mmCIF file of C-alpha atoms in Angstrom:
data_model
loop_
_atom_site.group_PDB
_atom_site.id
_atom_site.type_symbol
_atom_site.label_atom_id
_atom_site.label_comp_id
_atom_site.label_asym_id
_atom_site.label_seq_id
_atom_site.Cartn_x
_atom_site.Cartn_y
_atom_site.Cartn_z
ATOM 1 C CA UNK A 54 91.814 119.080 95.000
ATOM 2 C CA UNK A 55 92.388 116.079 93.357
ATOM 3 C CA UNK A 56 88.411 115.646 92.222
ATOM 4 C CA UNK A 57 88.986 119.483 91.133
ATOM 5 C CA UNK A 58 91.738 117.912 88.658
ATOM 6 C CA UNK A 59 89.695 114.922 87.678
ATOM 7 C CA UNK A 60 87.411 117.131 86.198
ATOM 8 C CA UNK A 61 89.844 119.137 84.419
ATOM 9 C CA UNK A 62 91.414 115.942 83.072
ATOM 10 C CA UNK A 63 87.992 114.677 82.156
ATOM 11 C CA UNK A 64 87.314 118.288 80.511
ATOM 12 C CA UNK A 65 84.079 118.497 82.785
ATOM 13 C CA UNK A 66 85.446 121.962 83.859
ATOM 14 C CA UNK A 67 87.868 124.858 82.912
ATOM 15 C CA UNK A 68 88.177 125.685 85.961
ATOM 16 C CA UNK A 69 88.105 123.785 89.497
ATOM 17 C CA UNK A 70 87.983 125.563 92.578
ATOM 18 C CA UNK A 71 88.608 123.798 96.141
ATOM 19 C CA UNK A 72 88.988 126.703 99.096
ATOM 20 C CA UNK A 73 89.736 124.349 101.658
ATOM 21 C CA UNK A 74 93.358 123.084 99.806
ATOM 22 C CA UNK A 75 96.774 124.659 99.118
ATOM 23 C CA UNK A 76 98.268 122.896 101.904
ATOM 24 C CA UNK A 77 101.368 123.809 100.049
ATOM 25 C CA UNK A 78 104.228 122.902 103.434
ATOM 26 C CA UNK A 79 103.558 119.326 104.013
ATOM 27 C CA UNK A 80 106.411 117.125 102.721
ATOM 28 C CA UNK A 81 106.264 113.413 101.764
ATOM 29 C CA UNK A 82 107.601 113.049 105.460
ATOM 30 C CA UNK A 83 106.414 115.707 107.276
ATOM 31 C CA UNK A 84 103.493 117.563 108.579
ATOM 32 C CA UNK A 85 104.718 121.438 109.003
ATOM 33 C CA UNK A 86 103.308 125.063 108.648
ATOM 34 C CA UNK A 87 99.440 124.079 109.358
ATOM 35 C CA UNK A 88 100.003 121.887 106.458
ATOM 36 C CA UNK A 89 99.739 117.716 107.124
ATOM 37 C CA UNK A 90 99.153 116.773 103.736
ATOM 38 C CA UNK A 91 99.933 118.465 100.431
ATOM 39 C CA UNK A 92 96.596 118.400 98.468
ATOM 40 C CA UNK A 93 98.873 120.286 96.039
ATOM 41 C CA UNK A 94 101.537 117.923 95.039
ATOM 42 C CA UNK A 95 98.446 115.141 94.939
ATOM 43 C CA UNK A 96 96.334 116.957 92.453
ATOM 44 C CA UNK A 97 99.437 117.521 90.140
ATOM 45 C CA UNK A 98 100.176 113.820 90.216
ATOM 46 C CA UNK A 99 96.158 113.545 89.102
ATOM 47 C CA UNK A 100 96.834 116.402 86.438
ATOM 48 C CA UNK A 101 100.374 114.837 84.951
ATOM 49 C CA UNK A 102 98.542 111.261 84.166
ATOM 50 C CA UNK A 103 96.755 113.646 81.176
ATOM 51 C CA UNK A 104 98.901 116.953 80.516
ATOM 52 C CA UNK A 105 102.917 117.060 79.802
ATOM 53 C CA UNK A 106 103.543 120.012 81.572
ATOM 54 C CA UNK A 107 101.895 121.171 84.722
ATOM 55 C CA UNK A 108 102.697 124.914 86.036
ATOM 56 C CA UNK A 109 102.295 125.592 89.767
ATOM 57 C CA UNK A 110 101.601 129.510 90.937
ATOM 58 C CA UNK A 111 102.116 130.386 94.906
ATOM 59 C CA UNK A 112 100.560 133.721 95.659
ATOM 60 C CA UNK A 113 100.485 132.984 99.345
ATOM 61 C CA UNK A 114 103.039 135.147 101.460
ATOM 62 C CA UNK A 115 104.407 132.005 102.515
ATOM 63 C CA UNK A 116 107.035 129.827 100.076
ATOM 64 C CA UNK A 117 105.592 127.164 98.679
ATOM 65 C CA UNK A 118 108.174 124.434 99.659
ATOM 66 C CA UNK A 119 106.436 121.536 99.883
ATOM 67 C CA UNK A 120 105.259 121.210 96.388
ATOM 68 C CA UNK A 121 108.885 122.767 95.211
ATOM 69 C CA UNK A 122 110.524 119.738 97.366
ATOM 70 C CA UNK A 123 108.119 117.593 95.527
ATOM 71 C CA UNK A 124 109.024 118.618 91.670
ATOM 72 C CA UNK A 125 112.481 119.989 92.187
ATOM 73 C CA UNK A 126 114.307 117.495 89.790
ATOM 74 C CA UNK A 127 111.799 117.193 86.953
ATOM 75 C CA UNK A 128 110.320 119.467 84.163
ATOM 76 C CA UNK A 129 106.839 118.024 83.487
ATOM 77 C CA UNK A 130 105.889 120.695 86.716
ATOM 78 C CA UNK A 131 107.677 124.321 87.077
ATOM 79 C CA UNK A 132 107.012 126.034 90.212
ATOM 80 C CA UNK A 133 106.435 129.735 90.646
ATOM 81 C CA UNK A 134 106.349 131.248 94.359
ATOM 82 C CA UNK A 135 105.889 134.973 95.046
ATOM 83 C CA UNK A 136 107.146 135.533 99.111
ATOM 84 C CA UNK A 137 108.133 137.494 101.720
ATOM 85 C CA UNK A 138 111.708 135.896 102.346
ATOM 86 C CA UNK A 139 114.411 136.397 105.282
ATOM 87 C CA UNK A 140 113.500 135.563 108.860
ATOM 88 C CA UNK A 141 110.397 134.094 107.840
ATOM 89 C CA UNK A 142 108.961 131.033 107.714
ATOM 90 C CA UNK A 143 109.827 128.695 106.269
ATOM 91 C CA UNK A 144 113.433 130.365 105.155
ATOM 92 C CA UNK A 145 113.458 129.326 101.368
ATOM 93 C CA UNK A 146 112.823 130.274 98.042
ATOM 94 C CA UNK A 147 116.016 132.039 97.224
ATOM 95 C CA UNK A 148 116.543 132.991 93.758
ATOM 96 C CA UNK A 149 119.276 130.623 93.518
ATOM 97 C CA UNK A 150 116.952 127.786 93.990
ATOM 98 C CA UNK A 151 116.414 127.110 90.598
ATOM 99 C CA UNK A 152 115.953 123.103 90.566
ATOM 100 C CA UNK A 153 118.155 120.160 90.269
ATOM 101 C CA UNK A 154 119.527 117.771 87.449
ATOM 102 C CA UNK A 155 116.437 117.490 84.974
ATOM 103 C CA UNK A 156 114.522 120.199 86.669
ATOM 104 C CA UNK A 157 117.005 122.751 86.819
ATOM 105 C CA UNK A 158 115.316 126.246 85.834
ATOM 106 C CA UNK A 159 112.059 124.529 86.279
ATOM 107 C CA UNK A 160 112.064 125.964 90.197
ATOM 108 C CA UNK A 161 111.269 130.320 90.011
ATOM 109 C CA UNK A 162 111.447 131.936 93.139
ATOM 110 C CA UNK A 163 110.903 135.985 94.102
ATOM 111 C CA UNK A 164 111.603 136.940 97.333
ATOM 112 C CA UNK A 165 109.883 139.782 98.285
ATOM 113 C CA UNK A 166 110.456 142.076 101.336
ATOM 114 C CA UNK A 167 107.628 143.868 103.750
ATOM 115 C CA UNK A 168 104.778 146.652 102.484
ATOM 116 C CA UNK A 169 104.388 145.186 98.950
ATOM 117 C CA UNK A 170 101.157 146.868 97.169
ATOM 118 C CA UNK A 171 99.199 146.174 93.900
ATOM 119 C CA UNK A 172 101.037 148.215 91.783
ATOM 120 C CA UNK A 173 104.548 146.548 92.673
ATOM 121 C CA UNK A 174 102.501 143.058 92.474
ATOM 122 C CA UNK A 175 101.405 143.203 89.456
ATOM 123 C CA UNK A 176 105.079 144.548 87.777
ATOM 124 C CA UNK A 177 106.544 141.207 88.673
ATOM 125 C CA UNK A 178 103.815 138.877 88.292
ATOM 126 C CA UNK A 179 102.488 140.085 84.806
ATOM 127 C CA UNK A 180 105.825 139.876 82.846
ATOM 128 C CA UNK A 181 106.927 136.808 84.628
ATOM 129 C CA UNK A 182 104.186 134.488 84.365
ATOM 130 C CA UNK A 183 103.476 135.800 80.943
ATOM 131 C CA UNK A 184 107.043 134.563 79.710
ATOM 132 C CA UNK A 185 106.483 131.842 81.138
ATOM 133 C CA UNK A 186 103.831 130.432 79.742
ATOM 134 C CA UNK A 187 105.459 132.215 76.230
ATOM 135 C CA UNK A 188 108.604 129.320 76.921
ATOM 136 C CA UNK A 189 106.861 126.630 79.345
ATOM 137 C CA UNK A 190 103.359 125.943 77.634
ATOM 138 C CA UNK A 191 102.258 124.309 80.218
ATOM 139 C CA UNK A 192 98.916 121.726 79.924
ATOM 140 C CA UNK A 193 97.383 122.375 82.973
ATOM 141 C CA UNK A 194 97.849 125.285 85.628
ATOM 142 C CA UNK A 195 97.497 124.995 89.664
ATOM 143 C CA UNK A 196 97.450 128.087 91.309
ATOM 144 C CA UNK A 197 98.020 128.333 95.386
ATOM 145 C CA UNK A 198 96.178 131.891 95.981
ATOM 146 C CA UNK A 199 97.040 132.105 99.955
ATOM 147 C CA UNK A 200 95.071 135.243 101.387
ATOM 148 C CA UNK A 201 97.706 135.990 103.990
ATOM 149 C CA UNK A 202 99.719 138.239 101.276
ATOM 150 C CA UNK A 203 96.666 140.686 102.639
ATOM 151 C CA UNK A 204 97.155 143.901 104.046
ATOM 152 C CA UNK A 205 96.019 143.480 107.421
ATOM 153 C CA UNK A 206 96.584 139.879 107.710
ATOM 154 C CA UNK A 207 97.741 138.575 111.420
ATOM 155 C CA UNK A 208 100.737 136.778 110.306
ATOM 156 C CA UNK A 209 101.312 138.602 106.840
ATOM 157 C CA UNK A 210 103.151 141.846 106.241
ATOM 158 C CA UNK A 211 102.306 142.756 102.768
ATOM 159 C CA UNK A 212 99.755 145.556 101.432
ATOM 160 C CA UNK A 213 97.712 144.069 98.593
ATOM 161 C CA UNK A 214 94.081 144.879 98.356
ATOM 162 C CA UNK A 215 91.509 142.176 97.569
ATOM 163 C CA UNK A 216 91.288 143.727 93.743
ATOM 164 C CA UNK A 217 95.007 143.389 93.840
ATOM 165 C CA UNK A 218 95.130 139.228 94.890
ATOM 166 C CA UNK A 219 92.553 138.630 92.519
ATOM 167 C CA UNK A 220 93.889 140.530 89.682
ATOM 168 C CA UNK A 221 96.518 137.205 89.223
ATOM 169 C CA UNK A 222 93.482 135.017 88.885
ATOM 170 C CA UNK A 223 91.952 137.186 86.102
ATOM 171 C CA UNK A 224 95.578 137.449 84.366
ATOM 172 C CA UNK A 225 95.988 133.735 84.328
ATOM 173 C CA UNK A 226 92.707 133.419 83.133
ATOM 174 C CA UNK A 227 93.098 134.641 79.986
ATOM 175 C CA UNK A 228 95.383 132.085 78.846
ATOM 176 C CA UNK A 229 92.555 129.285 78.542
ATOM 177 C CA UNK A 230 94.436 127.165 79.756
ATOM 178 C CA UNK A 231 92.380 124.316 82.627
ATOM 179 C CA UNK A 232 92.943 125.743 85.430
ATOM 180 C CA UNK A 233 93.139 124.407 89.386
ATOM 181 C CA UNK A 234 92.489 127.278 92.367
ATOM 182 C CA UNK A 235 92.954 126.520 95.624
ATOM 183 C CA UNK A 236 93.000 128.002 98.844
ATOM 184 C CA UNK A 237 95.822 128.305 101.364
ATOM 185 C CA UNK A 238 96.761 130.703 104.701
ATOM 186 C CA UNK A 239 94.619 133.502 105.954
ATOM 187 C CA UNK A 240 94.255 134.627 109.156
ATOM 188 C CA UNK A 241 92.079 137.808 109.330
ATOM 189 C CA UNK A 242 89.191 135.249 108.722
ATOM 190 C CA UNK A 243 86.481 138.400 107.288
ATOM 191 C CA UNK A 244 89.018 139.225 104.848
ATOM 192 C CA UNK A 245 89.916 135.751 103.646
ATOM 193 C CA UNK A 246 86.217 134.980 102.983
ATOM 194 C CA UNK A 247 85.996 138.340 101.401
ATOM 195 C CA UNK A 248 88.908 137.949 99.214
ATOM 196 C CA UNK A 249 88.124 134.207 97.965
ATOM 197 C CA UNK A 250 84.276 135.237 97.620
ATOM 198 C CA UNK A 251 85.969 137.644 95.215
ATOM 199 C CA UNK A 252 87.967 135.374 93.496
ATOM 200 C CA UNK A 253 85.324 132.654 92.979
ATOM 201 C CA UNK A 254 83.691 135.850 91.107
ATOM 202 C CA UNK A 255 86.717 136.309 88.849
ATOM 203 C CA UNK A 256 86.430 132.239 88.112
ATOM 204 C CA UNK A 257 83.278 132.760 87.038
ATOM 205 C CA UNK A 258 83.096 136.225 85.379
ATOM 206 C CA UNK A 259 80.508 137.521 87.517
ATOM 207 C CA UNK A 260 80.570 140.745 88.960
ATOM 208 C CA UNK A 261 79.623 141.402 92.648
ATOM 209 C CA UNK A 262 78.488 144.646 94.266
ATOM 210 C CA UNK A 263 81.113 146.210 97.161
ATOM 211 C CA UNK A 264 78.328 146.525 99.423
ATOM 212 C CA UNK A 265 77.984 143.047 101.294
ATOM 213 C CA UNK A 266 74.364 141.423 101.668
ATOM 214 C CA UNK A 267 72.640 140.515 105.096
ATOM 215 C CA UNK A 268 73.606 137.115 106.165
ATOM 216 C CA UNK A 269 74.459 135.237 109.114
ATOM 217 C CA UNK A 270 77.618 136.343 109.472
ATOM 218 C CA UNK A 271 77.476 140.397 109.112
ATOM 219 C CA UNK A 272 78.512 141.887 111.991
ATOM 220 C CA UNK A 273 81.858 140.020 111.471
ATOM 221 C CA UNK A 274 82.277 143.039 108.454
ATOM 222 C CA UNK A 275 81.038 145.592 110.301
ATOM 223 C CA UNK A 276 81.510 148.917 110.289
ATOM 224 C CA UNK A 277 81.149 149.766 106.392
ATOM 225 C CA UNK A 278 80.100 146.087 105.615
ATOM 226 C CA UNK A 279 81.999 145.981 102.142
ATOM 227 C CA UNK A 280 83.607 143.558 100.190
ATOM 228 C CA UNK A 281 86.525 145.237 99.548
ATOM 229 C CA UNK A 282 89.458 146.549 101.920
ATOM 230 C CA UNK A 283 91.254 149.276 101.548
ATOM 231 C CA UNK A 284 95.360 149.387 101.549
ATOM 232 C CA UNK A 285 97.307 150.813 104.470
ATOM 233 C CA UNK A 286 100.010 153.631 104.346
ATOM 234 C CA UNK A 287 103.020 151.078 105.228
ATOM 235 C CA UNK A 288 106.146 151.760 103.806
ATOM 236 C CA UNK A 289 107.049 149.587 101.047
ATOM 237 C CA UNK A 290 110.611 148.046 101.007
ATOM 238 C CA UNK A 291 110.291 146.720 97.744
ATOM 239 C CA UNK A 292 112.296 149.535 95.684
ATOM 240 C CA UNK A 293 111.619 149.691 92.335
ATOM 241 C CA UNK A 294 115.558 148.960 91.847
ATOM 242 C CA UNK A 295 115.242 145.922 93.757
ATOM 243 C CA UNK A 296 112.349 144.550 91.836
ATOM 244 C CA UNK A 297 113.907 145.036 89.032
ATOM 245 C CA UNK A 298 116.909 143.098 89.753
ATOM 246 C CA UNK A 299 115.259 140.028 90.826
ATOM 247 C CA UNK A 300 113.058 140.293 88.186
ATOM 248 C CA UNK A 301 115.494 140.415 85.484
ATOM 249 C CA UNK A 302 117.102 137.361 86.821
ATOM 250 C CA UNK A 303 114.370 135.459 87.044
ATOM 251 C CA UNK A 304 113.768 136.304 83.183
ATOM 252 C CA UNK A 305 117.388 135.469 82.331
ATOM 253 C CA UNK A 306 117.021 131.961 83.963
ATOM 254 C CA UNK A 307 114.011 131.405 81.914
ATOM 255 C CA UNK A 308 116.152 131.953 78.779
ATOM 256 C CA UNK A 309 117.698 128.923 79.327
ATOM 257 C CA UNK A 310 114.270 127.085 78.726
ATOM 258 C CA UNK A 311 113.763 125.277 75.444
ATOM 259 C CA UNK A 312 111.079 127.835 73.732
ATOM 260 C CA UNK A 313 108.949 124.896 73.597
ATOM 261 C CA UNK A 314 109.563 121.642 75.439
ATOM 262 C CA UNK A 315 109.374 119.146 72.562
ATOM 263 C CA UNK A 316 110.345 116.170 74.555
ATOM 264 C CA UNK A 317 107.776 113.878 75.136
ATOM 265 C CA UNK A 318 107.740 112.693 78.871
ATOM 266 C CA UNK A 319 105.273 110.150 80.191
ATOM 267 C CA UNK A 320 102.254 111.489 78.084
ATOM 268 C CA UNK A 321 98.826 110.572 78.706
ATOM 269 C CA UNK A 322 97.423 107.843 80.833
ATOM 270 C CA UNK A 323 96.510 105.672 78.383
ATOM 271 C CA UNK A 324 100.429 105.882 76.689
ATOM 272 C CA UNK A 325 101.571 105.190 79.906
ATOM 273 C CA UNK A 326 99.867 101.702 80.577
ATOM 274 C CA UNK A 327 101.382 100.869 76.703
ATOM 275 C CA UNK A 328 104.979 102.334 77.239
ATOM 276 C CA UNK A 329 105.302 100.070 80.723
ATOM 277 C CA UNK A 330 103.971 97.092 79.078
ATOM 278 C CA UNK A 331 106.436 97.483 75.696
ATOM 279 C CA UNK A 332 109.140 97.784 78.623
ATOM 280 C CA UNK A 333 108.385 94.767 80.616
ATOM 281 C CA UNK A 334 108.656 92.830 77.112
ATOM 282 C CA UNK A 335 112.286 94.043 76.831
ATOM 283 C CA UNK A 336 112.979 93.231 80.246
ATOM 284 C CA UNK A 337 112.505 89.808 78.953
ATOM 285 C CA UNK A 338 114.752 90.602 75.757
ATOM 286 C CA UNK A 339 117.704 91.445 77.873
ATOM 287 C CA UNK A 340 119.491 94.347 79.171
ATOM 288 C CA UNK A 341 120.815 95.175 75.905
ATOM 289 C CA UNK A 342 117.872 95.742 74.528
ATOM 290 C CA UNK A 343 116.536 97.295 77.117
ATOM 291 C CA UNK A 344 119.165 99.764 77.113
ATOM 292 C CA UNK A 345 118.780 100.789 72.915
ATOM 293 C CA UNK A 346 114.964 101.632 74.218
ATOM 294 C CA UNK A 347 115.660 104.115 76.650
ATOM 295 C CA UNK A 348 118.430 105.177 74.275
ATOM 296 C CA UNK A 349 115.712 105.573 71.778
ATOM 297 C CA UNK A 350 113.193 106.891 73.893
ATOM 298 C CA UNK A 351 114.827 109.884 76.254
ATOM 299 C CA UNK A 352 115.183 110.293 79.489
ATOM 300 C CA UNK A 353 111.469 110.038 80.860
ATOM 301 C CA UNK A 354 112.127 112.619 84.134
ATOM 302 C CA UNK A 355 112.073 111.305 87.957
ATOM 303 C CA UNK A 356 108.144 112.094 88.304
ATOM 304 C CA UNK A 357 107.629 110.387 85.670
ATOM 305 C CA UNK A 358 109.726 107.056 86.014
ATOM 306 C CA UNK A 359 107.787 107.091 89.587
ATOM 307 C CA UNK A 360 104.184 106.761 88.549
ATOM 308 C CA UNK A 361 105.255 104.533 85.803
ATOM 309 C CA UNK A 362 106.928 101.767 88.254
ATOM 310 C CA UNK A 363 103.990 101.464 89.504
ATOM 311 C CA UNK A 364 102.328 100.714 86.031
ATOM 312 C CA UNK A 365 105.507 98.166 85.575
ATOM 313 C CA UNK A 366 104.603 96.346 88.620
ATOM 314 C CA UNK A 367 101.104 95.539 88.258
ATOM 315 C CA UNK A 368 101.849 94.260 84.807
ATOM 316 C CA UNK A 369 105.117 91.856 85.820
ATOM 317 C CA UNK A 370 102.113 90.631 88.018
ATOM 318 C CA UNK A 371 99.957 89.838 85.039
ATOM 319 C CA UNK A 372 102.820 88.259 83.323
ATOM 320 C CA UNK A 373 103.721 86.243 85.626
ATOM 321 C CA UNK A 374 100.564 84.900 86.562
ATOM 322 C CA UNK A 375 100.229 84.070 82.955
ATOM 323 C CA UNK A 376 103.798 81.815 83.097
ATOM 324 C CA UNK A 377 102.656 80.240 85.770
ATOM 325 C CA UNK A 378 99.069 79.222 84.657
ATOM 326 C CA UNK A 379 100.998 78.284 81.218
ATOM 327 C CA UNK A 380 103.506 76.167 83.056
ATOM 328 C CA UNK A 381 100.565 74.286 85.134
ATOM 329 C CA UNK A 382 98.687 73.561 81.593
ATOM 330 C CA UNK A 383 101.578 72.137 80.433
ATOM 331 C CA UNK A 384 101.939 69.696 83.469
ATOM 332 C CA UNK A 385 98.253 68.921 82.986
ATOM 333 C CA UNK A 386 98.717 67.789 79.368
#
């Protein structure tokens, strides 16, 4: 995941695939859900050191908490999670969690209920996503596409076709903007190869036939041997009404978003090493002057002042070592 963001840093790709990530429940802290470290939250670090904004998309049944734990008081990364919610692992992503102090509204969360199909999908995901990335512009986009939001999945309870998973893919596609898919829970293994065989297809706007070729592995899709599956005839307790409702939310929370984030926070690598050498020179000044800079300069977000420390560190190390070789020369002379 994170050499999938290299490349879109270095502009060697538009889009990086890596099926084996999306470990999207592993805290700082804490292995949990499968998940013992988030690949996720590591490749958005990677993608930050380049683009302002980074927008995170969870299509796996599951919330993505880890990676909304991780970002949950900045803006330079919104989170997005479509999930079943209740008594379900892992228990969050209520609508209310929005995000704290700088990051508040940056955190989107639709809880979704059993039997949810294509159609329903795709009225939620469409309008949302597409406002958001109307009011968020985000640089870079990482997108979480768990295959246990299958029908037929062992530990899922939703109804969405392959066509339907992949259909999110394609819409985010067309955006252009680089673009970071990764993998995340399945556990009807045929279908999870099936539907990220799919998806890979939809990264690379090839078409594949339904019909599956001879290989190795065959009689695991056996008996009509296709790539696609079909939906069952569950009951969906998604009512229009309620879809509605927690859509329309969602979209009224995003109205508090600036229409486009004009302040600058942390910018590229290459600003970064400057900005944390300019502010180990006013360390030196005094506090006072210290303080007119930051004054001057905005509030650069908690993600941000983290990779940035270490930046400052390295170079009070420089420094330093300069004082001291300066003070030994002038013992010399």
């Amino acid at each position: 995941s994170i050499g999938g963001a290299v490349k879109l840093n270095m502009g060697k790709a538009d889009v990086a695939v890596n099926w084996a990530g999306g470990l999207h429940h592993a805290k700082k802290c804490e292995a949990s859900g499968f998940c013992y470290a988030n690949d996720i939250v590591l490749a958005i670090l990677e993608l930050l050191k380049v683009h302002q904004r980074v927008l995170y998309i969870d299509i796996d049944i599951h919330h993505g908490d880890g990676v909304e734990e991780a970002f949950f008081t900045t803006d330079r990364v919104m989170t997005v999670s479509f999930h079943k919610y209740g008594e379900y692992f892992p228990g969050t992503g209520d609508t209310k969690d929005i995000g704290a102090k700088g990051g508040k509204y940056y955190a989107v969360n639709f809880p979704l209920r059993d039997g949810i199909d294509d159609e329903s999908y795709a009225s939620i995901f469409r309008p949302i996503l597409g406002k958001i990335m109307e009011q968020y512009q985000p640089g870079a986009i990482v997108m979480q596409c768990g295959a246990d939001s299958l029908v037929g999945d062992r530990l899922g309870s939703f109804n969405l076709s392959i066509k339907g998973h992949g259909r999110c893919v394609e819409f985010m596609k067309t955006f252009n903007v680089p673009l970071l898919i990764l993998g995340g829970g399945g556990y009807t293994i045929r279908n999870v190869a099936r539907c990220w065989a799919y998806e890979t297809a939809v990264a690379l706007d090839e078409q594949l036939r339904n019909e599956l070729p001879y290989n190795d592995y065959y009689e695991y899709f056996a008996p009509d041997h296709h790539l696609h599956i079909s939906p069952s005839n569950m009951e969906n307790l998604n009512t229009p009404d309620y879809l509605a409702r927690i859509k329309e939310r969602i979209l009224d929370n995003l109205r508090h978003l600036p229409s486009a984030p004009g302040l600058q926070i942390g910018g590229s690598a290459e600003t970064a090493r400057v900005d944390s050498k300019e502010e180990d020179v006013d360390e030196k000044e005094g506090d006072g002057d210290k303080d007119k800079k930051d004054a001057k300069g905005g509030d650069a977000g908690e993600g941000s002042k983290d990779h940035r420390n270490h930046g400052e560190a390295k170079d009070k190390v420089k420094v330093e070592d300069k004082e001291e070789g300066a003070e030994d020369k002038d013992k010399k002379d």
